[in-house]
XYZ file of C-alpha atoms in Angstrom:
674
model
C -0.528 106.985 -43.846
C -3.568 109.250 -43.637
C -6.127 108.377 -46.295
C -7.863 111.144 -48.175
C -11.682 110.830 -48.271
C -11.561 111.222 -52.041
C -9.176 108.245 -52.363
C -11.422 106.081 -50.181
C -14.427 107.109 -52.263
C -12.583 106.160 -55.469
C -11.643 102.725 -54.040
C -15.275 101.997 -53.175
C -16.369 103.265 -56.593
C -13.871 100.884 -58.250
C -15.293 98.007 -56.155
C -18.720 98.804 -57.536
C -17.525 99.177 -61.154
C -15.458 95.960 -61.142
C -18.141 93.919 -59.336
C -20.801 95.125 -61.761
C -18.751 94.178 -64.826
C -17.752 90.825 -63.239
C -21.446 90.104 -62.690
C -22.292 90.978 -66.298
C -19.455 88.785 -67.575
C -19.579 85.743 -65.270
C -23.250 85.563 -64.228
C -25.096 87.048 -67.208
C -22.543 86.093 -69.890
C -23.087 89.613 -71.256
C -19.880 91.711 -71.029
C -20.511 95.453 -71.409
C -16.886 96.670 -71.643
C -13.678 95.501 -73.328
C -11.182 93.376 -71.379
C -8.620 96.196 -71.601
C -11.016 98.611 -69.848
C -11.722 96.050 -67.121
C -7.962 95.499 -66.635
C -7.424 99.258 -66.316
C -10.002 99.530 -63.501
C -8.549 96.447 -61.778
C -4.958 97.727 -61.957
C -5.993 101.157 -60.673
C -7.612 99.512 -57.638
C -4.552 97.314 -57.086
C -2.246 100.359 -57.132
C -4.428 102.261 -54.639
C -4.552 99.261 -52.268
C -0.775 98.868 -52.475
C -0.286 102.550 -51.697
C -2.967 102.622 -48.963
C -2.972 99.162 -47.240
C -5.804 100.211 -44.895
C -8.089 100.326 -47.957
C -7.387 96.685 -48.881
C -10.685 95.163 -47.685
C -11.356 91.420 -47.486
C -14.280 91.809 -49.926
C -12.202 93.666 -52.521
C -12.227 92.169 -56.061
C -8.419 91.948 -55.840
C -8.743 89.380 -53.028
C -9.847 86.730 -55.523
C -6.208 86.174 -56.480
C -4.842 83.267 -54.422
C -3.066 84.086 -51.162
C -0.517 81.981 -49.262
C -1.248 78.231 -48.770
C -2.944 77.029 -45.555
C -1.580 74.268 -43.313
C -4.820 72.270 -43.200
C -8.615 72.303 -43.507
C -10.680 73.309 -40.468
C -13.902 71.436 -39.686
C -17.032 73.612 -39.585
C -20.544 72.817 -38.310
C -23.275 73.812 -40.771
C -25.896 76.075 -39.191
C -28.534 73.791 -40.734
C -27.769 70.324 -42.177
C -27.123 69.899 -45.904
C -29.501 67.048 -46.646
C -29.352 64.427 -49.378
C -32.165 64.009 -51.911
C -34.444 61.062 -52.570
C -34.040 59.736 -56.131
C -36.694 59.023 -58.763
C -35.738 56.809 -61.704
C -38.967 56.878 -63.708
C -42.249 58.747 -64.156
C -44.074 56.520 -61.648
C -41.539 57.464 -58.956
C -42.352 61.136 -59.589
C -46.092 60.481 -59.478
C -45.683 58.537 -56.212
C -43.660 61.449 -54.799
C -46.503 63.831 -55.663
C -49.064 61.438 -54.168
C -47.151 61.281 -50.862
C -47.038 65.078 -50.725
C -50.776 65.456 -51.309
C -51.526 62.792 -48.691
C -49.550 64.777 -46.114
C -50.919 68.161 -47.184
C -54.526 67.118 -46.684
C -56.109 70.416 -47.733
C -54.105 70.670 -50.981
C -55.221 69.238 -54.323
C -52.282 70.624 -56.314
C -48.773 71.769 -55.426
C -46.426 74.111 -57.301
C -42.823 73.035 -57.827
C -39.479 74.677 -58.474
C -37.553 72.812 -61.210
C -33.875 72.978 -62.169
C -31.163 70.798 -63.734
C -29.124 68.760 -61.238
C -25.517 69.727 -61.832
C -22.863 67.044 -61.456
C -20.611 69.299 -59.384
C -19.519 69.867 -55.791
C -22.053 71.053 -53.214
C -20.899 74.028 -51.142
C -22.352 76.164 -48.362
C -21.724 79.931 -48.434
C -22.358 82.112 -45.384
C -22.895 85.819 -45.970
C -23.054 88.260 -43.045
C -24.570 91.679 -43.751
C -24.052 91.085 -47.462
C -20.368 90.071 -47.281
C -18.961 86.585 -47.866
C -17.974 85.338 -44.414
C -17.267 81.628 -44.858
C -17.525 78.789 -47.379
C -17.550 75.075 -46.618
C -17.870 71.717 -48.345
C -20.947 69.563 -47.726
C -18.897 66.976 -45.786
C -21.191 64.521 -43.992
C -24.130 66.939 -44.185
C -23.608 68.212 -40.640
C -19.906 69.083 -40.667
C -17.917 70.336 -43.654
C -14.429 71.715 -44.288
C -13.576 75.399 -44.528
C -12.702 76.241 -48.164
C -13.238 80.011 -47.961
C -9.737 80.651 -49.332
C -10.603 78.740 -52.525
C -14.187 79.978 -52.937
C -12.925 83.578 -52.913
C -11.169 82.798 -56.201
C -14.406 81.775 -57.991
C -15.287 84.779 -60.141
C -19.034 84.118 -60.287
C -19.374 84.098 -56.470
C -19.751 87.691 -55.215
C -17.539 88.677 -52.280
C -20.272 91.184 -51.427
C -23.889 91.505 -52.552
C -24.883 93.987 -55.236
C -27.059 96.920 -54.232
C -30.670 95.816 -54.525
C -34.232 96.791 -53.686
C -34.436 93.434 -51.893
C -32.864 93.907 -48.468
C -29.953 91.584 -47.674
C -30.347 89.527 -44.462
C -27.928 89.954 -41.571
C -26.984 86.277 -42.060
C -27.779 83.684 -44.713
C -26.528 80.230 -45.704
C -26.552 79.890 -49.500
C -26.319 76.386 -50.953
C -25.076 75.776 -54.459
C -22.869 73.791 -56.806
C -19.322 74.518 -57.958
C -18.588 73.017 -61.374
C -16.363 73.183 -64.444
C -17.716 73.479 -67.992
C -17.075 70.520 -70.315
C -15.009 72.662 -72.713
C -12.865 74.066 -69.882
C -12.406 70.557 -68.482
C -10.995 69.318 -71.791
C -8.555 72.228 -71.864
C -7.418 71.455 -68.297
C -6.696 67.837 -69.243
C -4.987 68.804 -72.515
C -2.701 71.119 -70.576
C -2.043 68.406 -67.971
C -1.148 65.889 -70.714
C 1.218 68.389 -72.313
C 2.967 68.909 -68.952
C 2.972 65.142 -68.153
C 0.706 65.788 -65.149
C -2.169 63.713 -63.755
C -5.399 64.068 -65.754
C -8.890 64.128 -64.210
C -11.510 61.434 -64.900
C -14.374 63.928 -65.250
C -15.314 67.589 -64.617
C -16.667 66.805 -61.150
C -13.334 65.350 -60.051
C -11.563 68.394 -61.463
C -13.833 70.734 -59.480
C -13.413 68.663 -56.303
C -9.648 68.537 -56.758
C -9.552 72.300 -57.161
C -11.503 72.973 -53.960
C -9.498 70.403 -51.983
C -6.307 72.419 -52.318
C -4.557 74.129 -49.421
C -2.977 76.554 -51.887
C -5.702 78.904 -53.239
C -3.535 79.754 -56.234
C -4.446 76.335 -57.668
C -8.180 77.083 -57.436
C -7.557 80.569 -58.850
C -5.938 78.993 -61.923
C -8.974 76.759 -62.611
C -12.135 77.944 -64.459
C -14.518 77.187 -61.578
C -18.140 78.320 -61.851
C -21.085 78.395 -59.471
C -24.890 78.194 -59.474
C -26.889 78.888 -56.298
C -29.841 76.543 -55.747
C -30.915 76.534 -52.112
C -30.975 78.164 -48.703
C -30.093 77.044 -45.184
C -30.328 79.348 -42.165
C -31.478 82.932 -42.657
C -31.783 85.893 -40.277
C -33.688 88.849 -41.679
C -34.074 90.542 -38.301
C -37.286 92.554 -38.536
C -37.447 92.067 -42.295
C -39.512 89.520 -44.193
C -37.919 86.222 -45.203
C -38.660 84.664 -48.622
C -41.788 82.516 -48.609
C -41.030 80.425 -51.712
C -38.129 78.942 -53.633
C -38.921 81.388 -56.451
C -38.570 84.348 -54.073
C -35.194 82.963 -52.983
C -34.032 82.806 -56.608
C -35.293 86.355 -57.243
C -33.388 87.566 -54.166
C -30.214 85.736 -55.170
C -30.295 87.182 -58.675
C -30.770 90.713 -57.321
C -27.780 90.268 -54.982
C -25.534 89.128 -57.832
C -25.560 85.366 -57.277
C -25.772 83.262 -60.470
C -28.898 81.110 -60.865
C -29.249 78.404 -63.497
C -31.126 80.129 -66.365
C -32.986 76.856 -67.045
C -34.714 76.952 -63.635
C -38.504 77.127 -63.991
C -41.751 76.852 -62.027
C -44.234 73.996 -62.562
C -47.898 74.195 -61.577
C -48.288 70.448 -61.055
C -46.501 67.116 -61.389
C -47.426 66.782 -65.069
C -45.547 69.997 -65.827
C -42.605 68.564 -63.853
C -42.628 65.481 -66.092
C -42.691 67.701 -69.203
C -39.825 69.792 -67.815
C -37.747 66.655 -67.243
C -38.276 65.557 -70.853
C -37.244 69.017 -72.071
C -34.016 69.038 -70.029
C -33.256 65.442 -71.047
C -33.462 66.566 -74.693
C -31.178 69.543 -74.010
C -28.644 67.526 -71.990
C -26.117 66.921 -74.777
C -26.208 70.609 -75.784
C -25.474 71.985 -72.317
C -21.967 73.351 -71.633
C -21.802 71.483 -68.299
C -22.602 67.963 -67.070
C -25.901 67.196 -65.347
C -27.169 63.884 -63.997
C -30.845 64.668 -63.578
C -33.411 67.265 -62.566
C -34.344 68.470 -59.060
C -37.946 69.214 -58.107
C -38.787 71.085 -54.886
C -42.126 72.087 -53.403
C -42.136 75.847 -54.010
C -43.823 76.963 -50.773
C -41.607 77.019 -47.656
C -44.683 76.713 -45.458
C -45.564 73.462 -47.227
C -41.929 72.327 -46.968
C -42.120 72.885 -43.206
C -45.319 70.827 -42.977
C -43.812 67.985 -44.990
C -40.624 67.861 -42.910
C -37.903 65.303 -43.546
C -36.877 61.718 -42.979
C -33.474 60.783 -41.585
C -31.234 62.404 -44.226
C -33.573 63.719 -46.926
C -36.446 66.218 -47.146
C -39.920 64.941 -48.041
C -40.486 68.036 -50.198
C -37.756 67.468 -52.806
C -36.672 64.740 -55.202
C -34.010 64.230 -57.869
C -35.286 62.657 -61.093
C -32.211 60.864 -62.422
C -31.477 60.272 -66.083
C -31.540 56.671 -67.338
C -28.244 54.990 -66.597
C -25.676 54.891 -69.367
C -24.788 51.444 -70.656
C -21.542 49.974 -71.980
C -20.142 46.568 -72.955
C -17.037 44.851 -71.525
C -15.558 41.439 -70.656
C -15.625 39.826 -67.192
C -12.083 38.977 -66.027
C -12.954 37.321 -62.714
C -15.720 36.816 -60.152
C -14.546 36.926 -56.547
C -16.269 36.892 -53.172
C -16.302 39.862 -50.782
C -17.000 39.529 -47.056
C -18.878 42.462 -45.496
C -18.663 44.014 -42.028
C -21.494 41.884 -40.639
C -20.606 38.740 -42.602
C -22.614 39.247 -45.792
C -21.087 37.323 -48.713
C -21.221 39.312 -51.948
C -19.961 38.171 -55.367
C -18.022 40.913 -57.176
C -17.239 40.912 -60.885
C -13.991 42.452 -62.098
C -14.078 43.423 -65.762
C -11.963 45.234 -68.302
C -12.065 48.989 -67.482
C -14.994 50.749 -69.123
C -15.747 54.476 -69.398
C -19.432 55.111 -68.670
C -20.593 58.710 -68.522
C -17.100 60.021 -67.906
C -16.312 57.560 -65.094
C -13.988 54.581 -65.540
C -15.428 51.479 -63.834
C -13.861 48.041 -63.457
C -15.892 46.319 -60.707
C -19.567 45.609 -60.067
C -21.368 43.995 -57.150
C -23.767 41.188 -58.151
C -25.661 41.398 -54.807
C -25.947 37.644 -54.141
C -25.553 34.196 -55.695
C -29.235 33.988 -56.642
C -28.570 36.978 -58.893
C -25.536 35.225 -60.432
C -27.774 32.276 -61.246
C -30.485 34.528 -62.693
C -28.009 36.379 -64.938
C -25.970 33.215 -65.570
C -22.856 35.401 -65.656
C -19.491 33.626 -65.914
C -15.823 34.538 -66.076
C -14.872 35.453 -69.651
C -18.424 36.553 -70.566
C -19.114 39.742 -72.490
C -21.627 41.721 -70.442
C -23.576 44.975 -70.529
C -22.832 47.331 -67.639
C -24.915 50.281 -66.534
C -24.332 52.822 -63.802
C -27.520 52.593 -61.742
C -28.523 56.134 -60.845
C -25.351 57.179 -62.693
C -23.392 55.946 -59.654
C -23.253 52.184 -58.963
C -22.014 49.864 -61.744
C -24.365 46.952 -62.382
C -24.364 43.975 -64.781
C -27.689 43.944 -66.621
C -27.196 41.374 -69.391
C -24.869 38.659 -70.703
C -24.137 38.438 -74.431
C -24.505 34.660 -74.853
C -23.480 34.828 -78.536
C -19.926 35.672 -77.411
C -19.647 33.050 -74.654
C -16.798 30.548 -74.966
C -17.770 26.872 -75.106
C -15.456 25.935 -72.237
C -16.937 28.464 -69.778
C -18.001 27.205 -66.337
C -20.840 28.227 -64.063
C -19.939 30.104 -60.886
C -20.447 27.770 -57.948
C -22.020 29.007 -54.728
C -19.421 28.709 -51.928
C -20.050 26.681 -48.783
C -17.319 28.254 -46.681
C -16.089 31.791 -46.019
C -13.130 32.723 -48.274
C -11.537 34.635 -45.402
C -11.847 32.324 -42.365
C -13.160 29.061 -43.853
C -16.218 29.061 -41.561
C -19.375 27.391 -42.837
C -21.736 29.842 -44.554
C -25.418 30.054 -43.628
C -28.495 31.414 -45.400
C -31.611 32.421 -43.496
C -35.041 31.933 -45.046
C -35.752 35.647 -44.584
C -32.611 36.721 -46.489
C -31.295 36.293 -50.024
C -27.652 36.517 -49.000
C -25.167 34.055 -47.564
C -23.501 34.976 -44.268
C -20.387 34.117 -42.333
C -21.262 34.137 -38.628
C -17.676 34.073 -37.360
C -17.846 37.776 -36.480
C -14.508 39.398 -35.699
C -12.857 35.962 -35.658
C -13.075 36.361 -39.439
C -10.150 38.533 -40.701
C -12.271 40.142 -43.422
C -15.057 41.109 -41.003
C -12.452 42.348 -38.556
C -10.961 44.662 -41.190
C -14.366 45.903 -42.357
C -15.582 46.545 -38.805
C -12.471 48.618 -38.056
C -12.964 50.524 -41.326
C -16.496 51.346 -40.203
C -15.336 52.343 -36.706
C -12.854 54.904 -38.068
C -15.130 56.214 -40.855
C -16.119 59.883 -41.135
C -19.589 59.553 -39.583
C -18.349 57.300 -36.789
C -15.099 58.080 -34.894
C -13.706 60.019 -37.880
C -10.052 58.951 -37.700
C -8.241 60.518 -40.665
C -5.464 58.556 -42.346
C -6.753 55.040 -41.650
C -7.720 53.766 -45.080
C -8.407 50.179 -46.128
C -4.794 49.441 -47.110
C -3.358 50.642 -43.789
C -5.991 48.778 -41.743
C -5.279 45.555 -43.679
C -1.563 46.067 -43.057
C -2.059 46.664 -39.318
C -4.269 43.552 -39.039
C -1.828 41.446 -41.082
C 1.104 42.536 -38.875
C -1.059 41.684 -35.819
C -0.743 45.239 -34.498
C -4.534 45.528 -34.227
C -7.273 42.938 -33.923
C -10.110 45.101 -32.584
C -11.102 48.750 -32.006
C -9.287 49.067 -28.682
C -5.934 48.117 -30.221
C -5.990 51.394 -32.170
C -5.490 53.270 -28.900
C -2.413 51.259 -27.907
C -0.518 51.860 -31.156
C 2.908 53.448 -30.717
C 4.949 55.496 -33.151
C 7.574 52.730 -33.369
C 4.825 50.306 -34.524
C 3.960 52.580 -37.443
C 7.503 53.530 -38.430
C 8.200 49.884 -39.157
C 5.448 49.823 -41.792
C 5.662 50.652 -45.474
C 4.509 54.198 -46.256
C 5.023 55.662 -42.782
C 7.538 58.348 -41.885
C 7.905 60.439 -38.728
C 5.363 63.074 -39.801
C 2.669 60.701 -41.129
C 2.971 58.448 -38.057
C 2.581 61.429 -35.702
C -0.383 62.718 -37.698
C -2.214 59.368 -37.496
C -1.575 59.005 -33.754
C -2.889 62.543 -33.182
C -6.025 61.709 -35.165
C -6.538 58.541 -33.083
C -6.080 60.529 -29.864
C -8.561 63.193 -30.998
C -11.188 60.509 -31.674
C -11.386 59.709 -27.958
C -13.736 62.635 -27.380
C -16.993 61.927 -29.197
C -20.753 61.709 -28.775
C -22.733 58.706 -27.571
C -24.629 58.526 -30.882
C -21.398 58.442 -32.960
C -19.928 55.831 -30.625
C -22.995 53.572 -30.886
C -22.959 53.952 -34.679
C -19.218 53.148 -34.765
C -19.775 49.796 -33.037
C -21.276 48.512 -36.292
C -24.368 46.818 -34.853
C -26.625 45.379 -37.557
C -29.617 47.598 -38.435
C -28.134 50.553 -36.494
C -27.540 53.478 -38.820
C -26.893 57.081 -37.814
C -30.556 57.950 -37.157
C -31.108 54.850 -34.990
C -27.874 55.531 -33.083
C -29.096 59.062 -32.318
C -32.442 57.687 -31.098
C -30.653 55.213 -28.834
C -28.387 57.911 -27.393
C -31.309 60.245 -26.654
C -33.300 57.475 -24.977
C -30.546 55.892 -22.871
C -28.336 59.001 -22.376
C -25.478 57.008 -20.815
C -23.430 54.159 -22.240
C -23.922 52.041 -19.093
C -27.720 52.286 -19.415
C -27.466 51.326 -23.087
C -25.362 48.256 -22.238
C -28.144 47.037 -19.908
C -30.995 47.612 -22.401
C -33.682 44.932 -22.541
C -35.419 43.873 -25.751
C -38.666 45.381 -24.450
C -36.997 48.753 -23.810
C -35.507 48.747 -27.294
C -38.821 48.003 -29.027
C -40.443 50.880 -27.105
C -38.090 53.366 -28.803
C -39.590 55.227 -31.735
C -38.336 53.981 -35.152
C -36.835 50.748 -33.730
C -38.756 47.659 -34.827
C -38.539 44.037 -33.621
C -35.780 43.044 -36.091
C -33.501 45.965 -35.155
C -34.245 45.392 -31.457
C -33.238 41.716 -31.841
C -29.906 42.614 -33.464
C -29.107 45.270 -30.839
C -30.066 42.994 -27.941
C -28.076 40.062 -29.367
C -25.031 42.323 -29.791
C -25.279 43.571 -26.201
C -25.823 40.017 -24.891
C -22.385 38.895 -26.048
C -19.795 39.194 -23.295
C -17.028 39.906 -25.817
C -18.842 42.997 -27.098
C -19.479 44.273 -23.572
C -15.810 43.775 -22.684
C -14.708 45.553 -25.863
C -16.810 48.631 -25.013
C -15.590 48.701 -21.397
C -11.994 48.396 -22.600
C -12.495 51.352 -24.965
C -13.818 53.450 -22.080
C -10.819 52.462 -19.941
C -8.497 53.542 -22.753
C -9.914 57.052 -22.604
C -13.015 57.214 -24.810
C -14.992 60.153 -23.396
C -18.628 60.448 -24.398
C -20.127 63.927 -24.266
C -23.109 64.206 -21.951
C -26.501 63.867 -23.624
C -28.355 66.821 -22.145
C -31.961 65.901 -21.480
C -34.209 67.902 -19.150
C -36.113 65.658 -16.759
C -37.916 68.246 -14.619
C -40.436 69.597 -17.082
C -43.953 68.941 -18.313
C -42.861 66.409 -20.966
C -40.659 64.171 -18.823
C -41.760 60.511 -19.206
C -44.829 61.576 -21.220
C -46.086 60.235 -24.568
C -46.368 63.130 -27.027
C -47.766 63.283 -30.579
C -46.989 66.115 -33.033
C -49.334 67.230 -35.822
C -49.528 70.141 -38.261
C -46.893 72.693 -39.304
C -45.081 75.220 -37.124
C -43.863 78.771 -37.698
C -40.811 78.965 -35.429
C -39.397 75.449 -35.350
C -39.027 72.538 -37.761
C -40.945 69.380 -36.847
C -37.728 67.337 -36.802
C -36.103 69.816 -34.411
C -39.212 69.900 -32.201
C -39.159 66.100 -32.033
C -35.490 66.063 -30.977
C -36.091 68.778 -28.347
C -38.997 66.786 -26.907
C -36.896 63.611 -26.715
C -34.144 65.601 -24.989
C -36.807 66.769 -22.532
C -37.559 63.166 -21.631
C -40.648 62.674 -23.790
C -41.475 59.654 -25.899
C -42.615 60.968 -29.271
C -45.203 58.754 -30.954
C -46.635 58.997 -34.462
C -50.184 57.925 -33.542
C -52.800 59.224 -31.094
C -54.093 56.612 -28.624
C -55.441 56.376 -25.085
C -51.794 56.281 -23.915
C -51.047 59.711 -25.418
C -50.468 62.420 -22.782
C -50.238 65.491 -25.028
C -50.948 66.428 -28.631
C -48.886 69.361 -29.934
C -50.948 70.952 -32.711
C -49.599 73.368 -35.289
C -51.371 74.788 -38.326
C -53.549 72.384 -40.368
C -53.429 69.601 -37.742
C -55.632 67.097 -39.593
C -57.453 64.082 -38.142
C -55.104 63.624 -35.153
C -56.587 66.717 -33.484
C -60.146 65.371 -33.743
C -59.102 62.003 -32.312
C -57.235 63.678 -29.429
C -60.269 65.820 -28.563
C -62.539 62.758 -28.706
C -60.210 60.952 -26.255
C -59.961 63.979 -23.953
C -56.213 64.401 -24.536
C -54.729 67.805 -23.663
C -53.806 69.836 -26.758
C -50.848 72.262 -26.633
C -50.057 75.071 -29.081
C -46.643 75.996 -30.501
C -45.968 79.099 -28.355
C -46.691 77.269 -25.091
C -44.535 74.300 -26.075
C -41.536 76.452 -27.037
C -41.825 78.396 -23.778
C -41.838 75.143 -21.765
C -38.834 73.783 -23.688
C -36.847 76.968 -23.006
C -37.433 76.795 -19.236
């Protein structure tokens, strides 16, 4: 059907009218028209789109209403990682954070900060292209999330397209923020669920997460989800000017129609940050939503770039957490848990206790020295706190309520899983079982680690299923996963044709992975994700890694003598070598680690100093390692090149004194691109 220009103009006008009033209502909490008027505009648009399907655009306000359910969630790589935040639990932690910043920013005596409440919601990443919502994903593991665009489109406070603004919209931008549910709305959701004999949610965060983790967007559309934007990932302004501060980002977001927490403020120094925290702490109980702390970020992006990041967290931001909430309950039992690498941890089970909206019933007591210090016993009444509002912890025993016939908890001599003798090293506070995978508990935990999200990422293999597979002797190590047959699974409780096929497909898909994920999945002591990446970049091939000497390991940046010992000892065991070779025979394919070896930096020792305009320090470091360089943190006579950015500091002077060649950013980037 041919569309009249006047009709098209009216449709676009209705977009503008409806979006403007939605912004006033949902973002500013300041409605300017009656609901009946809004409904009239909405229905008019709906009728025109029904009559003229070609005018039903993906960014239309009518597209917020849930569409048909999806079959599954697609994995999506974030353009830039969604990092975690370092935590501060007291004023001294904040002051130390400020001190570290000033030590790194040598020429600065004071730093401005952006301050905002830390919502207890679900982190999401929104991608807008040319001002239109293109994609939305969950945080996931920080590098890879799940596509939830179908659900995010239903959140009224998230614009499907930017408002007209004097501030030019970029051609592409990643907007980070938090999806949450107000406390009042959460209570209404649970009241309705109770009335309908449906499952109730433990807290607003779970309700928000449950809403976004739905394949059917009509569920999310029925929930009162809200959103505050708080950060930025990748941005492409073309020839335009990108924001230079966090404040400029917030100003841009507000002008484009994105909701910003109205309590966000600027602080001129760390003392103002401390005052801001006290203010928000006092307001906490009055707020319509749950928060678990306050986030402070260095305001200047140039300073952020100079500060860089550690493995999974930026050096320029910190979350000041509220003091943990405390509750009282009775200990039912104290049992022993065996960890993946043999650590023996006492765990207290107590009568369920609601702390800060979360029901807890277990707490780790770290080690048996801690049990002795607390003198906690079965049957005791204890005080529990959620450390950092997350991990339950016993802080005190109420001795006035202790029964006279109570008995001290005895430190075990043997492993509760395999009966091996336990050992305790002088350098450690914990007991260990050294039976390795001959211990059923360690076997189960090591397989759990191998299949976990950041390792081989095998969906559908939870603790219960792994324990069942081990108990039925269907698996005893990693390689057995790849010999499982459908008939093996169909004989187990909880498996049907579809679920068995799904698990086997997930196992098959895990065969293609990266060397760093594979090394991490092996579960070597002291080898986390960052160390696994370092190992993969340095050795490039699994066969070279298997032949690594202790000296080679110690030479790798960020790997100390203790970690090198654990890695070397792991590789020295014939059983571990055979396990890895068996996995490769069964079809594990490791993607090639691409490292250039025919350039200026190959086999050279390189030091980086200062800040850079066109590349993050962490990215530059990784690119150099991929080019065959060994990146060091200190300048010495062994240094081949110093790469100097802006404000290079004392390293530049030392390099010049030693006659070391100094390279500038533009030259380095040109060499890396060759």
